[in-house]
Amino acid sequence: MILTAKGLSEIKSIPPAPLFEQAIQDAISELESVVDKGTDVPIPKDMGGGYTHEQHKRNYRYMLLAGALYQILEEVRYASFVKRTLFTYADLYKNLPLHPAEKSYARGKLFWQCLNEANWLVYTSQAYDCIYEYLSKQERQTLETELFKPFADFLSIENPRFFNRIHNHSTWGNAAVGMMGIAMRDEELVQRALYGLDLPERDLGVKDNDGGYIYEEGKATAGFFAQIDHAFSPDGYYTEGPYYQRYAMTPFLLFAQSLDTYNPDLQIFAYRDSLLIKAVSALLHQTSASGAFFPLNDAQKGMSIHANSVITAVNIAFGQDPNPQLVRVARQQGKVSLDQNGAAIAKAIQKAEGLEVEKPSVLLRDGAKGKQGGLAILRSKNITVPVKCTAQGLGHGHYDKLSISVYDGETEVLQDYGAARWVNIDQKAGGRYLPENNSWAKQSIAHNTLVVNQRSHFGGEYALASENHSEILFTEFQREELQFVMAKETHAYKGIELYRGVILWTNAHFKNPLLIDLTYAISDQAHQYDLPFHHAGQFLQANFDLEMIQPPAILGESHGYEHVYQEALGSIEGEMLQFSWMKDRRFYTISSIAEDKDQAILARIGANDPSFNLRRDPFLIHRKRHSRNPIFLTVIEAHGTYDPVSELPEGLYTSIQSIDLMYHDADYSLFSISTKENKKWTFMLAHQASNRESLHQIQIDNLRYEWQGPIHLFSQP
Amino acid sequence: MILTAKGLSEIKSIPPAPLFEQAIQDAISELESVVDKGTDVPIPKDMGGGYTHEQHKRNYRYMLLAGALYQILEEVRYASFVKRTLFTYADLYKNLPLHPAEKSYARGKLFWQCLNEANWLVYTSQAYDCIYEYLSKQERQTLETELFKPFADFLSIENPRFFNRIHNHSTWGNAAVGMMGIAMRDEELVQRALYGLDLPERDLGVKDNDGGYIYEEGKATAGFFAQIDHAFSPDGYYTEGPYYQRYAMTPFLLFAQSLDTYNPDLQIFAYRDSLLIKAVSALLHQTSASGAFFPLNDAQKGMSIHANSVITAVNIAFGQDPNPQLVRVARQQGKVSLDQNGAAIAKAIQKAEGLEVEKPSVLLRDGAKGKQGGLAILRSKNITVPVKCTAQGLGHGHYDKLSISVYDGETEVLQDYGAARWVNIDQKAGGRYLPENNSWAKQSIAHNTLVVNQRSHFGGEYALASENHSEILFTEFQREELQFVMAKETHAYKGIELYRGVILWTNAHFKNPLLIDLTYAISDQAHQYDLPFHHAGQFLQANFDLEMIQPPAILGESHGYEHVYQEALGSIEGEMLQFSWMKDRRFYTISSIAEDKDQAILARIGANDPSFNLRRDPFLIHRKRHSRNPIFLTVIEAHGTYDPVSELPEGLYTSIQSIDLMYHDADYSLFSISTKENKKWTFMLAHQASNRESLHQIQIDNLRYEWQGPIHLFSQP
């Protein structure tokens, strides 16, 4: 299935590479204390984090490893361990009622939710497959009729709301049923997994626990193929974002790998132009220098390519497409799978010394057909800028159209807050999503994006948000030193068009690439506009006077503003707002053009958070209180570092002296950036024109500016 | 002088060990871009962090390295570089006025303060020494009469307030003058450095810029020997604390090493029972697992054994006393000096693979005679607890008698805030001490120590604080599994005696050593008592209801309370207060006995901080509002860890079920600690009795408890 007969003979024919040897040794050590002992299969009782929950998780992991070790080392004690454990489960399962916890829309039996139940079956099916020949026919029949078949039926027929959705939960369900079908040679289960249940009616409009619909309009097909069709864009972008993709890739790839062994004619890995392999690549693009995933939508920070699920994904992908980028990622992961893919990639790592993971700029389109906006990722040297112009992302989506985040290596210069959740930390509402996930983390103000009249995009209404998506007008990534993405959002606010142009500019005059952000709105009427900068660092200095708000005032009553304390207010008097902070021993400065009466609000998360569920991070809001066509033009510079051992700073101050917006209309923007060393550059943008051949010209006073393509730059003496 | 003729021949006789080879290569690369170029010796203008300041610092470092490389590699271009630079300085210095910045009590010429001026001379004297033979007699005479002698006179005769104090500044001054004296063979300068200026009158009572006295009462002698006599305790504890000791050790050791070469009969390293070597050892004790110094008194966090000054100190100490602990520290440092000591310790590292730095518990007495309290450091496994019961620590001292901090490896479980200063970060008041250093960082509430009536110890008055010190009643470190220190403070508050007993207890029932803290006060009258716990982490859960204070209220008007926001108030109803938090992916819980009407204040730093100079860290205050003889008995447990990649917590909850104070009077305390698994231990303490032979007994109800020594423990079934 996963560990194949052919793979085994490959593994055994060559001396293992160090990382694969390590995988074997790790599995041996992990099993050492249990393999020759009795089994611990407790009566289900606890939620995630609790004893019975975690023990049932340990059990499927132990069985998985023992199955593989039995095949690789040919030691019977490992097979015997799997068999003992399975028969104990068969005994338990016979009369097992639903799990006592009633928190899930689809309760499990071993676990509080079917999702974990499906995890169990995905791994257990592999363990069963590994010892299939070790068991007698009679033993197999007992296990299949008393445990596996009822288990698979429970997850599918008895839980259609769990099994028949287009959702990562259902992917796990499909894979679980299908993989056990393959292990049992039960073609009916495999078909059920591939094509879903044929249900007489679709209860459109029923919501799941994440606030997403059980059945989305136009997604009424179900099963594994439907998941592949609907969950991914043609570029392999997963609409919920990388945190959930990392989790969902496991069943996609494990089931696909099993299917590829079971029925190679399906050519599952070639399906939709090799979509599953593309999806692994798309996932790997959405990472910081350290391999941490961008915490887009609901996502806990810290999740990274080091997760077992991603190791599995990279290894399976390498089995299909042995490209060097995967080898580099695997080396960064430092771990490989306990199967022929792991053995092969470990071998490839040995031969590939010295290559670093290189990530180019990329556009990952969203939507099953790639027509629902997308995620643009700008990269140059140490700076990475995800620009999120996607669809809503189902129930885990956040209301942050055209939002950016900024990384300097692994440092979050401008953060995406991620989810308000402490996964598996029982003290925080049992580790589930917290109320503040809806009231804060999902709201627009929690992101680096424009907020109008203190209301979230789409009013924070899921139904409305789900029907719409942003639009990427074009990306211009041909020259690393001058990258440009232009996007618009016309549905987030009625009667207001939002535009954002993001430029990543690398020039020898600056230590690091500069981020230039042109955010503007077009409307018939005047509104209040807030552009937040979530720096979460130690404020150093601003070029405006600060008036302390003491005690801090709460900024609003809804749409996330009820969680924001205003700690200080800066009234801008000049033509520029500058704001510097320190984070991770580095110095950053925002420079923005400003008008009289603009405000700079030094804000902090934390109001109306009675259980201290939120991180009380500081951020800056650039506010225009009454503007018809506001333009925010901002340069963000990473200009220095600090060493607390030598106590020496380098590059304490930004190089930016001034920014001059010389011209702006619906089609064009011209602006210049000047440094303290009297260098000056003029940028010419054609917002609406992606064609590199098009000629543009405008006249300002007596000067005529002419250029070709969407962006042009010249430096002045 | 530092690099000796004998040392050089040793270096050249053997192939260099890798770390020493690295030191040579690092010096070569650092000099590569300057050694064959013209010199850059700008007219002094800037403060610390500014160009001219940093360039003059670079110059002495370049000269130092070039001098050493000239001797080691015998390449003339390095000597030529030093010579060129020195003559440029001679030209500049001739008519140089005082530095334009007027911020210092002792302005320099090249730099804004004499301190940096002395740094320059300490390093330049070594460079001069290295090229002494390379220069003609005439050249030497020019440099000595036009640069070095006037420079040394300026630092001493012309700046007696700088030169004749007992202070780290003067140590630099003494070393600078003395080392240049040695390099010039000028015995008069050496004598001046060793014994100070003979001043006709002592202007007692004049304060320096740190708020300390220029001449402390009873410390009227001056010069290098006086510094050694007064700055260190017999255990090598430096009264200002490790942050300043790290800085001060450099001139102590460089001058001592120079003297040892120049006049071995002085036996400077043997002086005061080898005090300088003991001082290096004392410094190394005051570190976390990563080698970060405890930020006692005024100290910027992040300073560590990786500082060049500490590398120098460890290497020079190794030259005198080649003990294996220094070798282990040097390996952790990963760098060695460019002299025979560096060559020798690099060689020793090669032979000493596999040994980790081991730090035992230790008491470092304070005071020149060791009679002014001390710093007790309790250690067991990963837990380290400094207990600060020292004297005031001169002008950089904080008002935190009997304060503790707690480390778990390198994690600060309960932090010492350190100084309110961003060293060399110009945006923050030029990198100098901030006003909030006095108003917050020095105050008692900023520390983990008992605060009475919202007033700091000694009312925060330096004169009063300087006259007093805490007292360590005894330490009991014989058994690693049960360590105990008992201390008292009777002067911090008039009419109130403060006591603190700290126990570090290691038992197989707990994953990590438990910290038990018994803090109590004795007074004739009732007062308000606050015991802060500076956890600076993410609050998880408490066993009391939280009432949000929204917006947060400022807790007071002075003594640091004006900087404290009260975010929530917990009213304790049961007999125990429990409070859990998460930090650095680990879980911690405080469990304390409590009485009705006790309060738990969830506080945050940040009020009255208009320039955002303070870190806005959260902390907990356990408050007894009206108590005559308050007793705080607290258990702090590090009980778990979290992995954001697997998303699995281990040990989410504390094991502590209850704490029962069974008996307490002026001599004895008995209490029991019970776990959720129904284990129970009873602790018996004799607070005032350090004698291990003494027998103690008390009767509670019908039970008689008998034990021997200051602490005894038994477990109950």
Coordinates of N, CA, C and O in Angstrom, one line a residue, chain A residues 112-210:
Chain A
W112 N -13.6 12.1 20.3 CA -14.8 12.9 20.4 C -15.3 13.4 19.0 O -16.5 13.8 18.9
Q113 N -14.5 13.3 18.0 CA -15.0 13.6 16.6 C -14.5 12.6 15.6 O -13.5 12.0 15.7
C114 N -15.3 12.5 14.5 CA -15.0 11.6 13.5 C -13.7 11.8 12.8 O -13.0 10.9 12.3
L115 N -13.2 13.1 12.9 CA -12.0 13.4 12.2 C -10.8 12.6 12.8 O -10.1 11.9 12.1
N116 N -10.8 12.5 14.1 CA -9.7 11.7 14.8 C -9.9 10.2 14.5 O -9.0 9.4 14.3
E117 N -11.2 9.8 14.4 CA -11.6 8.5 14.1 C -11.0 8.1 12.7 O -10.5 7.0 12.5
A118 N -11.1 9.0 11.8 CA -10.6 8.8 10.4 C -9.1 8.7 10.4 O -8.5 7.9 9.7
N119 N -8.4 9.6 11.2 CA -6.9 9.5 11.4 C -6.6 8.0 11.8 O -5.7 7.4 11.2
W120 N -7.3 7.6 12.8 CA -7.0 6.2 13.3 C -7.1 5.2 12.2 O -6.2 4.4 12.0
L121 N -8.1 5.3 11.3 CA -8.3 4.3 10.3 C -7.2 4.4 9.2 O -6.8 3.4 8.6
V122 N -6.9 5.7 8.9 CA -5.8 5.9 7.8 C -4.5 5.2 8.2 O -3.9 4.5 7.4
Y123 N -4.1 5.3 9.5 CA -2.9 4.7 9.9 C -3.0 3.2 10.2 O -2.1 2.4 9.9
T124 N -4.2 2.9 10.8 CA -4.3 1.5 11.1 C -4.5 0.6 9.8 O -4.0 -0.5 9.8
S125 N -5.0 1.2 8.8 CA -5.1 0.4 7.5 C -3.7 0.1 7.0 O -3.5 -1.0 6.5
Q126 N -2.8 1.0 7.2 CA -1.4 0.7 6.7 C -0.8 -0.4 7.6 O -0.1 -1.3 7.1
A127 N -1.0 -0.3 8.9 CA -0.5 -1.3 9.8 C -1.1 -2.7 9.5 O -0.3 -3.7 9.4
Y128 N -2.4 -2.7 9.2 CA -3.0 -4.0 8.9 C -2.4 -4.5 7.6 O -2.1 -5.7 7.4
D129 N -2.2 -3.6 6.6 CA -1.6 -4.0 5.3 C -0.3 -4.7 5.6 O 0.1 -5.7 4.9
C130 N 0.5 -4.1 6.5 CA 1.9 -4.6 6.7 C 1.8 -6.0 7.3 O 2.8 -6.8 7.1
I131 N 0.8 -6.4 8.1 CA 0.8 -7.7 8.7 C -0.2 -8.6 8.1 O -0.5 -9.7 8.7
Y132 N -0.8 -8.2 7.0 CA -1.8 -9.0 6.3 C -1.5 -10.4 6.2 O -2.2 -11.3 6.5
E133 N -0.3 -10.7 5.7 CA 0.2 -12.0 5.4 C 0.5 -12.8 6.7 O 0.6 -14.0 6.7
Y134 N 0.8 -12.0 7.7 CA 1.2 -12.6 9.0 C 0.0 -13.2 9.7 O 0.0 -14.2 10.4
L135 N -1.2 -12.7 9.4 CA -2.5 -13.1 10.0 C -3.0 -14.3 9.2 O -2.9 -14.4 8.0
S136 N -3.7 -15.1 9.9 CA -4.5 -16.2 9.3 C -5.7 -15.6 8.6 O -6.2 -14.5 9.0
K137 N -6.3 -16.4 7.7 CA -7.5 -15.9 7.0 C -8.6 -15.7 8.0 O -9.4 -14.7 7.9
Q138 N -8.7 -16.6 9.0 CA -9.7 -16.5 10.0 C -9.5 -15.2 10.8 O -10.5 -14.5 11.1
E139 N -8.3 -14.9 11.2 CA -8.0 -13.7 12.0 C -8.4 -12.5 11.2 O -9.0 -11.5 11.7
R140 N -8.0 -12.5 9.9 CA -8.4 -11.3 9.1 C -9.9 -11.2 9.0 O -10.4 -10.0 9.1
Q141 N -10.6 -12.3 8.9 CA -12.0 -12.2 8.8 C -12.6 -11.6 10.0 O -13.6 -10.8 10.0
T142 N -12.1 -12.0 11.2 CA -12.6 -11.5 12.4 C -12.4 -10.0 12.5 O -13.3 -9.2 12.8
L143 N -11.2 -9.6 12.2 CA -10.9 -8.1 12.3 C -11.7 -7.4 11.3 O -12.3 -6.3 11.6
E144 N -11.9 -7.9 10.1 CA -12.6 -7.1 9.1 C -14.1 -7.0 9.4 O -14.7 -5.9 9.3
T145 N -14.7 -8.1 9.9 CA -16.1 -8.0 10.1 C -16.5 -7.4 11.4 O -17.5 -6.7 11.6
E146 N -15.6 -7.5 12.4 CA -15.9 -6.9 13.7 C -15.4 -5.5 14.0 O -15.8 -4.8 14.8
L147 N -14.3 -5.2 13.2 CA -13.7 -3.9 13.5 C -13.7 -3.0 12.2 O -14.3 -1.9 12.2
F148 N -13.0 -3.4 11.2 CA -12.7 -2.5 10.1 C -14.0 -2.1 9.3 O -14.2 -0.9 9.0
K149 N -14.8 -3.1 8.9 CA -15.9 -2.8 8.1 C -16.9 -1.9 8.9 O -17.4 -0.8 8.4
P150 N -17.3 -2.3 10.1 CA -18.2 -1.4 10.9 C -17.6 0.0 11.1 O -18.3 1.0 11.0
F151 N -16.3 0.0 11.3 CA -15.6 1.3 11.5 C -15.7 2.2 10.2 O -16.0 3.4 10.3
A152 N -15.5 1.6 9.1 CA -15.6 2.3 7.8 C -17.0 2.7 7.5 O -17.3 3.8 7.1
D153 N -17.9 1.9 7.8 CA -19.4 2.2 7.6 C -19.8 3.4 8.6 O -20.5 4.3 8.2
F154 N -19.3 3.3 9.8 CA -19.6 4.4 10.7 C -19.1 5.7 10.2 O -19.9 6.7 10.2
L155 N -17.9 5.7 9.7 CA -17.4 7.0 9.2 C -18.0 7.5 7.9 O -17.9 8.7 7.6
S156 N -18.7 6.7 7.2 CA -19.3 7.1 5.9 C -20.8 7.0 6.0 O -21.5 8.1 6.2
I157 N -21.4 5.8 5.9 CA -22.9 5.7 5.9 C -23.5 6.4 7.1 O -24.5 7.0 7.0
E158 N -22.9 6.1 8.3 CA -23.6 6.6 9.5 C -23.3 8.1 9.8 O -23.8 8.7 10.6
N159 N -22.3 8.7 9.0 CA -22.0 10.1 9.2 C -21.8 10.8 7.9 O -20.7 11.3 7.6
P160 N -22.9 10.9 7.2 CA -22.8 11.5 5.8 C -22.3 13.0 5.9 O -21.7 13.5 5.1
R161 N -22.7 13.7 7.0 CA -22.3 15.1 7.1 C -20.8 15.2 7.3 O -20.2 16.2 7.0
F162 N -20.2 14.1 7.8 CA -18.8 14.1 7.9 C -18.1 13.7 6.6 O -17.1 14.2 6.2
F163 N -18.7 12.7 6.0 CA -18.1 12.0 4.9 C -18.3 12.7 3.5 O -17.4 12.6 2.6
N164 N -19.4 13.3 3.3 CA -19.8 13.8 2.0 C -19.5 15.3 1.7 O -20.1 15.8 0.8
R165 N -18.8 15.9 2.6 CA -18.5 17.3 2.4 C -17.3 17.5 1.4 O -16.6 16.6 1.1
I166 N -17.1 18.8 1.0 CA -15.8 19.2 0.4 C -15.1 19.9 1.5 O -15.4 21.1 1.8
H167 N -14.2 19.2 2.2 CA -13.6 19.8 3.4 C -12.5 18.8 3.8 O -12.5 17.7 3.5
N168 N -11.5 19.4 4.5 CA -10.4 18.5 4.9 C -10.9 17.4 5.8 O -10.3 16.3 5.8
H169 N -11.9 17.6 6.6 CA -12.5 16.5 7.4 C -12.9 15.3 6.5 O -12.6 14.1 6.8
S170 N -13.6 15.6 5.5 CA -14.1 14.6 4.6 C -13.0 13.9 3.8 O -13.1 12.7 3.5
T171 N -11.9 14.7 3.5 CA -10.8 14.0 2.8 C -10.2 12.9 3.7 O -9.9 11.9 3.2
W172 N -10.1 13.3 5.0 CA -9.6 12.2 5.9 C -10.6 11.0 5.9 O -10.2 9.9 5.9
G173 N -11.9 11.4 5.9 CA -12.9 10.3 5.9 C -12.8 9.4 4.7 O -12.8 8.2 4.7
N174 N -12.7 10.1 3.5 CA -12.6 9.4 2.2 C -11.3 8.5 2.2 O -11.4 7.3 1.9
A175 N -10.2 9.1 2.6 CA -9.0 8.3 2.6 C -9.0 7.1 3.6 O -8.6 6.0 3.3
A176 N -9.6 7.3 4.8 CA -9.7 6.3 5.8 C -10.5 5.1 5.2 O -10.0 3.9 5.2
V177 N -11.7 5.4 4.7 CA -12.5 4.3 4.1 C -11.9 3.7 2.9 O -11.8 2.4 2.8
G178 N -11.3 4.5 2.1 CA -10.6 3.9 0.8 C -9.4 3.1 1.2 O -9.2 2.0 0.6
M179 N -8.6 3.6 2.1 CA -7.4 2.8 2.4 C -7.7 1.5 3.1 O -7.1 0.5 2.8
M180 N -8.7 1.6 4.0 CA -9.1 0.3 4.6 C -9.7 -0.6 3.5 O -9.5 -1.8 3.5
G181 N -10.4 0.0 2.6 CA -10.9 -0.8 1.5 C -9.8 -1.5 0.7 O -9.9 -2.7 0.4
I182 N -8.8 -0.8 0.4 CA -7.6 -1.4 -0.3 C -7.0 -2.5 0.6 O -6.7 -3.6 0.1
A183 N -6.8 -2.2 1.8 CA -6.1 -3.2 2.7 C -7.0 -4.4 2.8 O -6.5 -5.6 2.8
M184 N -8.3 -4.3 2.8 CA -9.2 -5.4 2.9 C -9.6 -6.0 1.5 O -10.3 -7.0 1.5
R185 N -9.1 -5.4 0.5 CA -9.4 -5.8 -0.9 C -11.0 -5.7 -1.1 O -11.6 -6.5 -1.6
D186 N -11.5 -4.6 -0.5 CA -13.0 -4.4 -0.6 C -13.3 -3.3 -1.6 O -13.3 -2.1 -1.2
E187 N -13.5 -3.6 -2.8 CA -13.7 -2.6 -3.9 C -14.9 -1.7 -3.6 O -14.8 -0.5 -4.0
E188 N -15.9 -2.2 -2.9 CA -17.0 -1.3 -2.7 C -16.6 -0.1 -1.8 O -17.0 1.0 -2.0
L189 N -15.8 -0.4 -0.8 CA -15.3 0.7 0.1 C -14.5 1.6 -0.7 O -14.6 2.9 -0.5
V190 N -13.7 1.1 -1.6 CA -12.8 2.0 -2.4 C -13.7 2.9 -3.3 O -13.4 4.1 -3.3
Q191 N -14.7 2.3 -3.9 CA -15.6 3.2 -4.7 C -16.3 4.2 -3.9 O -16.5 5.4 -4.3
R192 N -16.7 3.8 -2.7 CA -17.4 4.8 -1.8 C -16.5 5.9 -1.5 O -16.9 7.1 -1.5
A193 N -15.2 5.6 -1.3 CA -14.2 6.6 -0.9 C -14.0 7.5 -2.1 O -13.8 8.7 -2.0
L194 N -13.9 6.9 -3.3 CA -13.6 7.7 -4.5 C -14.7 8.6 -4.9 O -14.5 9.8 -5.4
Y195 N -15.9 8.2 -4.8 CA -17.1 9.0 -5.4 C -18.1 9.4 -4.3 O -19.1 10.0 -4.7
G196 N -17.9 9.1 -3.1 CA -18.8 9.6 -2.0 C -20.1 8.7 -1.9 O -20.3 7.8 -2.7
L197 N -20.9 9.1 -1.0 CA -22.2 8.4 -0.8 C -23.1 9.1 -1.8 O -23.1 10.2 -2.0
D198 N -24.0 8.2 -2.3 CA -25.0 8.8 -3.2 C -26.2 9.1 -2.3 O -27.1 8.2 -2.0
L199 N -26.3 10.3 -1.9 CA -27.4 10.7 -0.9 C -28.6 11.2 -1.6 O -28.5 11.9 -2.6
P200 N -29.8 10.9 -1.1 CA -31.0 11.3 -1.8 C -31.2 12.8 -1.8 O -31.7 13.3 -2.7
E201 N -30.8 13.4 -0.7 CA -31.0 14.9 -0.7 C -29.8 15.6 -0.1 O -29.0 15.0 0.6
R202 N -29.6 16.8 -0.5 CA -28.5 17.6 0.0 C -29.0 18.7 0.9 O -29.8 19.5 0.4
D203 N -28.7 18.6 2.1 CA -29.2 19.6 3.0 C -28.3 20.9 2.9 O -27.5 21.2 3.8
L204 N -28.5 21.5 1.8 CA -27.8 22.8 1.6 C -28.1 23.8 2.8 O -29.2 23.9 3.2
G205 N -27.1 24.5 3.2 CA -27.4 25.5 4.2 C -27.1 25.1 5.6 O -27.1 25.9 6.5
V206 N -26.8 23.8 5.8 CA -26.5 23.4 7.2 C -25.0 23.7 7.5 O -24.1 23.5 6.6
K207 N -24.8 24.4 8.6 CA -23.4 24.8 8.9 C -22.7 23.8 9.7 O -23.3 23.1 10.6
D208 N -21.4 23.7 9.6 CA -20.6 22.9 10.5 C -20.0 23.7 11.6 O -20.4 24.8 11.8
N209 N -19.2 23.1 12.4 CA -18.7 23.7 13.7 C -17.8 24.9 13.4 O -17.5 25.7 14.2
D210 N -17.2 25.0 12.2 CA -16.3 26.1 11.8 C -17.1 27.2 11.3 O -16.5 28.2 10.9

